[in-house]
Short mmCIF file of C-alpha atoms and ligand atoms in Angstrom, two decimals:
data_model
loop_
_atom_site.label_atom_id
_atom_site.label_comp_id
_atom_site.label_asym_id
_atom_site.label_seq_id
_atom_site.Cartn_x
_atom_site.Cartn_y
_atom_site.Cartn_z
CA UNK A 1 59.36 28.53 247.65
CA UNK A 2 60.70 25.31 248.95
CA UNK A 3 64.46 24.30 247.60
CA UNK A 4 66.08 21.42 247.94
CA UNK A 5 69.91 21.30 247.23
CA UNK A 6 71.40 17.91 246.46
CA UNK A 7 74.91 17.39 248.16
CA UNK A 8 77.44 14.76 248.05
CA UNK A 9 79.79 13.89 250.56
CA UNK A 10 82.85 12.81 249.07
CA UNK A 11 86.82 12.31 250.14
CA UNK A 12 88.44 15.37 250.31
CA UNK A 13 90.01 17.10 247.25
CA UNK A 14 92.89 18.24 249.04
CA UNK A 15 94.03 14.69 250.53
CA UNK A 16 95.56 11.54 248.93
CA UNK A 17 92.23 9.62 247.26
CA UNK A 18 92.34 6.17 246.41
CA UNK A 19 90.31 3.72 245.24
CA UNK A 20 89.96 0.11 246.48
CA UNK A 21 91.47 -2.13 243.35
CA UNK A 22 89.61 -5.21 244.25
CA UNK A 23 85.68 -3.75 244.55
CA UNK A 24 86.97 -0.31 242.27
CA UNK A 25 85.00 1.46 245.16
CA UNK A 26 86.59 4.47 246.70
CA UNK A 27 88.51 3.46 249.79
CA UNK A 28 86.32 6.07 252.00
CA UNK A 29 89.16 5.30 255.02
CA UNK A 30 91.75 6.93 253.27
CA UNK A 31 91.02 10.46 253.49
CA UNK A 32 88.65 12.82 255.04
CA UNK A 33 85.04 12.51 253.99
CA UNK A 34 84.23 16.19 253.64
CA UNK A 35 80.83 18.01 251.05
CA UNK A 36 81.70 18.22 247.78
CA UNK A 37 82.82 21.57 247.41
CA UNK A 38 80.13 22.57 243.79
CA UNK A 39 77.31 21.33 246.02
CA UNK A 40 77.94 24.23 249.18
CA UNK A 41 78.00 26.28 245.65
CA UNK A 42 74.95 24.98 245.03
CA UNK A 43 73.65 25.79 248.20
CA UNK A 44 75.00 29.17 248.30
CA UNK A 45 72.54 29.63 245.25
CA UNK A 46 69.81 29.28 247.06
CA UNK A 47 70.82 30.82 250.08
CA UNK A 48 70.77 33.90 248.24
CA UNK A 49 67.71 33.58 246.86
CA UNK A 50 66.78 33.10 250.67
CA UNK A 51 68.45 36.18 251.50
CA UNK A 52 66.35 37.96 249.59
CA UNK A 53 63.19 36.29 250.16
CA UNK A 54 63.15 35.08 253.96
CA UNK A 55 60.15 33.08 253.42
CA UNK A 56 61.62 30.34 250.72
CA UNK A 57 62.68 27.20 252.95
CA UNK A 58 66.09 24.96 251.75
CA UNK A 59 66.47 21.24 252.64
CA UNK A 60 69.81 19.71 252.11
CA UNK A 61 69.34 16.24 250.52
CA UNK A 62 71.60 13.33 250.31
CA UNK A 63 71.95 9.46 249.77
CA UNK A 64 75.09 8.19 251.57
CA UNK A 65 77.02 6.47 254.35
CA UNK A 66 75.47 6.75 257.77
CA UNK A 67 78.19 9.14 258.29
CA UNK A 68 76.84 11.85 255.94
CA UNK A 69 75.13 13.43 258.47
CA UNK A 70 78.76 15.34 258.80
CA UNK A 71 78.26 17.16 255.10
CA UNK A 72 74.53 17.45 255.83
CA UNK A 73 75.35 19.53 259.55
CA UNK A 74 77.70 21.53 257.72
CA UNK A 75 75.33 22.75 254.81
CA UNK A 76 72.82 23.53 257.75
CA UNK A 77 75.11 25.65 260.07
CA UNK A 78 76.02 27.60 256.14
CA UNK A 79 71.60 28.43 256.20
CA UNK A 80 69.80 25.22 255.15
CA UNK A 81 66.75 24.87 256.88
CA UNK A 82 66.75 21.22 257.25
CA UNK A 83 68.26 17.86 256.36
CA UNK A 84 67.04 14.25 255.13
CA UNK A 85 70.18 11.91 254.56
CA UNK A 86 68.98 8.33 252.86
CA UNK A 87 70.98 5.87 253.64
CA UNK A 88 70.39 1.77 253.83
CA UNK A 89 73.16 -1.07 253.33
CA UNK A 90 71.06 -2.08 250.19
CA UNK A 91 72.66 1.27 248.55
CA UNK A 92 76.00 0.14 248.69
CA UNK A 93 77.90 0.21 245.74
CA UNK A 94 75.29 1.83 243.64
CA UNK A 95 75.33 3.57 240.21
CA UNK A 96 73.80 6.69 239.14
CA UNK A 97 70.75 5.08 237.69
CA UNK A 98 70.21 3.47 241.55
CA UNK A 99 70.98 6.91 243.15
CA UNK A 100 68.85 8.87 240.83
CA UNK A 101 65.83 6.64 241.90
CA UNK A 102 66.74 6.77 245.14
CA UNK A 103 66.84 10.69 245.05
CA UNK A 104 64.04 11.36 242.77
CA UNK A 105 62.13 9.42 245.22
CA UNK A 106 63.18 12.05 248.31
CA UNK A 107 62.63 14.97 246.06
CA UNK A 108 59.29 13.50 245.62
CA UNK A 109 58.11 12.83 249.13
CA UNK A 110 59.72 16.25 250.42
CA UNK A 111 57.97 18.01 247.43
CA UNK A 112 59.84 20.99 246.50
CA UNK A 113 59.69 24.43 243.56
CA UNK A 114 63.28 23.79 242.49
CA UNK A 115 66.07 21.36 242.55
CA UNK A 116 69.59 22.55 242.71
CA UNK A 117 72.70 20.24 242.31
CA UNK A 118 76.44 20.06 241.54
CA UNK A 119 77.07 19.95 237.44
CA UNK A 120 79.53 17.30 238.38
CA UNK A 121 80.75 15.43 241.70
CA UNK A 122 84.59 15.27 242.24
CA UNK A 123 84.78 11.75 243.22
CA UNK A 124 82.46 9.75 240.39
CA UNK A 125 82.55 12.96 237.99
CA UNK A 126 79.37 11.02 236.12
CA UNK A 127 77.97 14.35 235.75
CA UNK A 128 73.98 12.44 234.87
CA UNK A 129 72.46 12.82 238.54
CA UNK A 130 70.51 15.69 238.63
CA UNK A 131 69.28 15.35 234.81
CA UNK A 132 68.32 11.53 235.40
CA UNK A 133 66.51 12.48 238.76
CA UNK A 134 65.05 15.42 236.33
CA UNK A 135 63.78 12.95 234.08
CA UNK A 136 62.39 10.39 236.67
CA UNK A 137 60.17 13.68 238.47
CA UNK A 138 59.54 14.64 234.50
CA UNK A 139 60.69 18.16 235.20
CA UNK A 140 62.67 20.40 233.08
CA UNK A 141 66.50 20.31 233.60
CA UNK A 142 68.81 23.25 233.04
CA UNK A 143 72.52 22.14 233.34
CA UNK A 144 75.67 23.46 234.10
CA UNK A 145 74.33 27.09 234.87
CA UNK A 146 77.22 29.62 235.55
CA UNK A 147 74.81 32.32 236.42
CA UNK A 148 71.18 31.63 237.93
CA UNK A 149 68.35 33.75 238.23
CA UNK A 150 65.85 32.69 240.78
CA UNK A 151 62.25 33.96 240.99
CA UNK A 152 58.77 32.81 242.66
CA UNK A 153 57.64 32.03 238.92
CA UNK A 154 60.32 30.28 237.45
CA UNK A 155 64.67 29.93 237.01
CA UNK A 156 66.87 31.05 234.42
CA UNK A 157 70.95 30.42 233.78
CA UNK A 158 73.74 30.71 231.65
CA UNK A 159 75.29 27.86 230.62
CA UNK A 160 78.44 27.25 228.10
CA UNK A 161 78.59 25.10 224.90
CA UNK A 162 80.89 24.81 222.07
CA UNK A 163 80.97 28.52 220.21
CA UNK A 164 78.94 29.83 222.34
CA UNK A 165 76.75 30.27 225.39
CA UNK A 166 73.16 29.60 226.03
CA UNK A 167 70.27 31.47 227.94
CA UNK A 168 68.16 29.11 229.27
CA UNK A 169 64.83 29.52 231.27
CA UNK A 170 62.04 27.57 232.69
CA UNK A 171 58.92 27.70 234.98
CA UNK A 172 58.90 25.72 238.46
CA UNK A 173 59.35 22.87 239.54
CA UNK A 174 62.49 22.33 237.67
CA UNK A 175 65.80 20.69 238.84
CA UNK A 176 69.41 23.14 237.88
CA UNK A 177 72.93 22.22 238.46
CA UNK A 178 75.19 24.72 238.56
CA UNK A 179 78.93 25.00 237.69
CA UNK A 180 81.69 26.15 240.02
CA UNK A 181 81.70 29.65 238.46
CA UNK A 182 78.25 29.88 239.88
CA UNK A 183 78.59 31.46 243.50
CA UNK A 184 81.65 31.38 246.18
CA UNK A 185 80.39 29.66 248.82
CA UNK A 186 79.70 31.38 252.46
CA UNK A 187 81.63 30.29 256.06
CA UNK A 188 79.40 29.14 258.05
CA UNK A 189 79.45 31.81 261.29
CA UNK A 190 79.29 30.91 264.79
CA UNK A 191 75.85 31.76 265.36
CA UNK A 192 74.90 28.96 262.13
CA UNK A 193 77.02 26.62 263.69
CA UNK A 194 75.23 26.83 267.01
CA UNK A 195 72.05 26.74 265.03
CA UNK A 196 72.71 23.70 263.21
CA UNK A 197 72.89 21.31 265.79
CA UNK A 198 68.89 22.20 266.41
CA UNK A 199 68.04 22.13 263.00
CA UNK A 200 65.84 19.04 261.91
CA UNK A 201 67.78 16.42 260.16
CA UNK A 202 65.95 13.01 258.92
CA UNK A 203 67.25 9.73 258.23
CA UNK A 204 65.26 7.91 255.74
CA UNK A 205 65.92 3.83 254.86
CA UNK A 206 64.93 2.35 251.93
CA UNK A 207 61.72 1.04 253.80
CA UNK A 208 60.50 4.54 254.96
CA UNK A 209 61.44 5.89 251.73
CA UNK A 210 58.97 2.66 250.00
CA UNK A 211 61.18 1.96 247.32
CA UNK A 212 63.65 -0.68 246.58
CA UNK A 213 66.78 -0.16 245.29
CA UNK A 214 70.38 -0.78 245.34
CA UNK A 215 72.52 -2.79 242.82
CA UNK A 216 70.55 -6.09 244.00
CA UNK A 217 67.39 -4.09 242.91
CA UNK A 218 68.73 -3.16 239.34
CA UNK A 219 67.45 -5.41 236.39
CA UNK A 220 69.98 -4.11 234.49
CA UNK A 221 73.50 -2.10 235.84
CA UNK A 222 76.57 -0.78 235.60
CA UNK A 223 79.31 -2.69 237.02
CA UNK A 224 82.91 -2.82 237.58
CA UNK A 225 84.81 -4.54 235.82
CA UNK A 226 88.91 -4.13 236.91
CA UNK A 227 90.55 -0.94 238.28
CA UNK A 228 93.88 -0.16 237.96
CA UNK A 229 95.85 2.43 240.11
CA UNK A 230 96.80 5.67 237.49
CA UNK A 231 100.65 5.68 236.99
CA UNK A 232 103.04 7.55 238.60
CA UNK A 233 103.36 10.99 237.32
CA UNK A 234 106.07 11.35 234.90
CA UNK A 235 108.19 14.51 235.20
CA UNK A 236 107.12 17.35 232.61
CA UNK A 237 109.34 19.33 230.52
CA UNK A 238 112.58 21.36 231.72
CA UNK A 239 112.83 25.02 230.02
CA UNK A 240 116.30 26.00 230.30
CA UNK A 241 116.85 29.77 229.59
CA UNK A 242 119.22 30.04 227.27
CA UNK A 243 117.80 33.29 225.40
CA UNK A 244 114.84 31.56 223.74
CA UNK A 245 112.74 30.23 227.12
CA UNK A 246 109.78 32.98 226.46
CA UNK A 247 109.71 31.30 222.96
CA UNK A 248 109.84 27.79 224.28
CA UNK A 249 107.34 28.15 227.04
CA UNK A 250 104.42 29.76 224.11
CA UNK A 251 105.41 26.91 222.55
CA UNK A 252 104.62 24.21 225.49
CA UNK A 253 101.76 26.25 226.18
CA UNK A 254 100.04 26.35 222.76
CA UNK A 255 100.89 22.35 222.21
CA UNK A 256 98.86 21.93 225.55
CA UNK A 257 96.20 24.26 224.12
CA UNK A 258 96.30 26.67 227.03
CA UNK A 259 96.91 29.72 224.59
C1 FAD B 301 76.12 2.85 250.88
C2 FAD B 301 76.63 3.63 249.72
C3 FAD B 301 77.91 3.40 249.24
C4 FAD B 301 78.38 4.13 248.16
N1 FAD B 301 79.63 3.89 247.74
C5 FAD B 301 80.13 4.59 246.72
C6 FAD B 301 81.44 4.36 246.28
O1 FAD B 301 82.14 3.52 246.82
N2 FAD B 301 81.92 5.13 245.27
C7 FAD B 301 81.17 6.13 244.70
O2 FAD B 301 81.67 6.82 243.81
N3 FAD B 301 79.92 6.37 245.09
C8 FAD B 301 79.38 5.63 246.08
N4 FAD B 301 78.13 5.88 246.48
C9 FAD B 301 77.37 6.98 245.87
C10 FAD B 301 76.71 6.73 244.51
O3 FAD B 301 77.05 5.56 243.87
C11 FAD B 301 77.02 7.95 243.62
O4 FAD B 301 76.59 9.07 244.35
C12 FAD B 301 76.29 7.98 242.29
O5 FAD B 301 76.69 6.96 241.47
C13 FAD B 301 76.41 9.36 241.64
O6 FAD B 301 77.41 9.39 240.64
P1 FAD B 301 78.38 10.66 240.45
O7 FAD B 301 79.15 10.83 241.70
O8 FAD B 301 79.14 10.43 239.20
O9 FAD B 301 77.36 11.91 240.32
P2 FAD B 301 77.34 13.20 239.35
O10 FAD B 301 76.27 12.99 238.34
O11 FAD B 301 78.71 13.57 238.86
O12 FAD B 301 76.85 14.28 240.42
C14 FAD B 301 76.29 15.54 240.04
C15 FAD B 301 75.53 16.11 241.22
O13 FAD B 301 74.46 15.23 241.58
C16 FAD B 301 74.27 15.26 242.99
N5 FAD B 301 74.57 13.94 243.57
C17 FAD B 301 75.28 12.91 243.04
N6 FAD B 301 75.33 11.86 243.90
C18 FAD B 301 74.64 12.24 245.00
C19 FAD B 301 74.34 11.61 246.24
N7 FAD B 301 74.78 10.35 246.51
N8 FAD B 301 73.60 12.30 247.15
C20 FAD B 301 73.16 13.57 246.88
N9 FAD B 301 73.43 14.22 245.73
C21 FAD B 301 74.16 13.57 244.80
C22 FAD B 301 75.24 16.32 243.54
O14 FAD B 301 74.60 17.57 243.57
C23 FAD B 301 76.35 16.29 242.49
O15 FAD B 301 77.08 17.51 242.51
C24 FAD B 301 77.60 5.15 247.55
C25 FAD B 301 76.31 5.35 248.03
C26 FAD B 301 75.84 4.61 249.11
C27 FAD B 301 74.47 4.86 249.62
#
């Protein structure tokens, strides 16, 4: 069983993020470009498939800046097998239709059972990628799993809707994504560490990849048109405990729907 996990890398969570108001792309500068955290989820799904069935083979695949190669080590010293990174100046600025062509393209050459990706990156939260690269391979897509079942024959997951949840299953190749209720993800250990840095990781350009794509390649796309910094946050409400603030904090809570 060959898996390939799609990963992101993307500023991190934790740090300040900002976006660049004239081009509306992320200012990638700012803060530290780490994986997303739902895709080493993702790949902790599959590394316990792996676990249990030594054979099965995981390549960690992403489109990004040159310096993606960072996310991609760290998914290998966590138990990925192997890496291919595509990057290319052409891809700058791209939307999800560009990426998913540009991914479904990898997935394609590298060939594998079962795609598994993030429900939803942190930074452009589009949440489309891995059912628009499903679409472009013409393989069944079963999103936002909370649970996953992998076997040799096929996958199966839980996933939430309105009311209710759904089983859903499928036979292979299919492409998942998974939420973050899916798996905690493993450290990597010393010994994976030392491992990754001999573990095979490809770059692939546009060229090698023999496709062209990119915003310039789009007959039609998505573009920006202004971006405006979100404002400040305003200060919430005060309880003061004067004898009723269990009262008044149900209150704030069921306005905000959290009860
Ligand atoms: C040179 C270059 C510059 C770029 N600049 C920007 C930029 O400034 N701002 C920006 O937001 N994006 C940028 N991108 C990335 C690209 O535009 C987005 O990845 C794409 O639009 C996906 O949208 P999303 O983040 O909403 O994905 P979602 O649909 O929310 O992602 C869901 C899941 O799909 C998978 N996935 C999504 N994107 C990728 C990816 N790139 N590689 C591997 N797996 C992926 C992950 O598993 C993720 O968890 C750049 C890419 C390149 C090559």
């Amino acid at each position: 069983m060959k898996i390939v996990v799609l990963a992101k890398q993307v500023p991190d969570t934790w740090s300040d993020r900002k976006i660049n108001l004239e081009t509306g792309m992320l200012d990638r500068e700012a803060s530290e470009p780490v994986p997303d955290e739902i895709n080493e989820r993702a790949l902790e799904v599959a590394l316990q498939f792996k676990d249990a069935n030594p054979d099965a083979e995981i390549v960690a695949l992403s489109m990004g800046l040159e310096d993606t190669t960072k996310t991609l080590r760290k998914l290998l010293s966590m138990g990925a097998d192997s890496a291919v990174l595509v990057t290319d100046p052409a891809l700058a600025g791209s939307d999800m239709v560009q990426t998913s062509r540009v991914l479904a393209a990898a997935v394609q050459r590298i060939a594998p059972d079962l795609l598994v990706a993030g429900n939803e990156a942190t930074d452009g939260r589009g949440g489309m990628v891995p059912a628009m690269v499903a679409e472009i391979l013409g393989w069944p897509v079963l999103p936002s799993l909370d649970e996953v079942a992998i076997t040799a024959e096929g996958v199966s997951g839980t996933t939430q809707v309105d009311g209710g949840s759904l089983s859903l299953s499928s036979g292979l190749p299919a492409a998942i994504s998974v939420t973050e209720k899916s798996a905690e993800a493993r450290f990597p250990n010393f010994k994976g560490i030392m491992q990754a840095k001999k573990k095979p990781m490809e770059t692939w350009s546009l060229a090698e990849l023999g496709i062209q794509a990119g915003p310039d390649a789009a007959p039609v796309r998505s573009v920006m048109v202004s971006a405006e910094a979100r404002p400040p946050k305003e200060a919430g409400p005060k309880v003061v405990d004067d004898g009723t603030a269990a009262s008044q904090l149900a209150e704030f809570l069921a306005a905000q729907r959290l009860i």
